[in-house]
Amino acid sequence: MQELHDAPLAPLTTFRLGGPATRLVTATTDAEVVAAVRQADADGTPLLIVGGGSNLVIGDKGFEGTALRIATRGCELVGTRLELAAGEIWTDAVARTVEAGLAGVECLAGIPGSAGATPIQNVGAYGQEVSTTITEVIAYDRRAGETVALTNEECAFSYRHSRFKADPERYVVLRVRFDLEDAGGLSAPLRYAETARALGVGPGDRVPLAEARETVLKLRAGKGMVLDPEDHDTWSAGSFFTNPILTDADFAVFHARVKERLGDGAEPPAYPAGEGRIKTSAAWLIDKAGFTKGYGSGPARISTKHTLALTNRGAATTEDLLALAREVVAGVREAFGVTLVNEPVMVGAGL
């Protein structure tokens, strides 16, 4: 294991923000991960798990404790079964599944971060979520002091949520197992209208896997959602807010606010989200509340390509970012009565 003291954390995040950690440990094997976690727990030292850093907002004062960077590697593909070490780069793993002719995660191409983070957030985009293909998560249970295997059902997946996110101090993901689909080189049925339109097919159709992946990468790049060190629109955590899920009653109130503010012809996005619940679009809310692409005059601004991404234009601090996020949350609440919730994990920071 590599160990550094007073170590900068900003370079380990896609925002490139945040102060240093008292101690930074880089683990390259599962055994090293477990050993580092056990030592921190035995010493009573605060512990921060760092993967790809694509869903992390670290405060300007940094982290007083041990930051554990998981850099494990391992990709095993047998038939349709895929096992990934937590430190595997997710975009590379998706590319390998497409090359192998297996469907199920091709529309999750271009999402930055590590494989171990995907079950925590139940990562999803363009009509796919990892929860539909994950069969098992191998994790170190800090409470029990042992390595455990959690089935898909035990992971308690829901929209951008899981058992791991609900109890963030308990589990450290070590490996993730998937069961993909051999559809003769074709994708899973397309469930996102934008993707289907871009491919010239209808929702529910299948297309060649490589075409699905390349189309998603182009769509993401057009929104600044594919990492590029030269493009400040990608100095972000992707979608900063989750799409609100409202009860039918709350949606009716929200719908009335939309009509009142935007006129009788205005219709907010609405998608079924389970019995008695409707999901709407955070990006639509932000835009219609007056926070358009490129909004802001300081070093932290809304992306020029996508209203859902808050970005570091190169000289921002975490407090600059949080000030912008708070302004957006307050503006959307005032306009529509809906409170946006941040998607990235906050460490020494908050809205």
CSV table of N, CA and C in Angstrom, one decimal, residues 55 92 112 141:
chain,number,residue,atom,x,y,z
A,55,ASN,N,-18.2,11.3,-8.3
A,55,ASN,CA,-19.5,11.6,-7.6
A,55,ASN,C,-19.2,12.2,-6.2
A,92,ASP,N,-14.1,1.5,-19.3
A,92,ASP,CA,-13.3,0.4,-19.9
A,92,ASP,C,-14.1,-0.9,-19.8
A,112,PRO,N,-18.1,8.3,-16.0
A,112,PRO,CA,-16.8,8.3,-15.3
A,112,PRO,C,-17.0,7.6,-13.9
A,141,ASP,N,-18.1,-5.8,5.4
A,141,ASP,CA,-19.1,-5.3,6.3
A,141,ASP,C,-18.3,-4.8,7.6
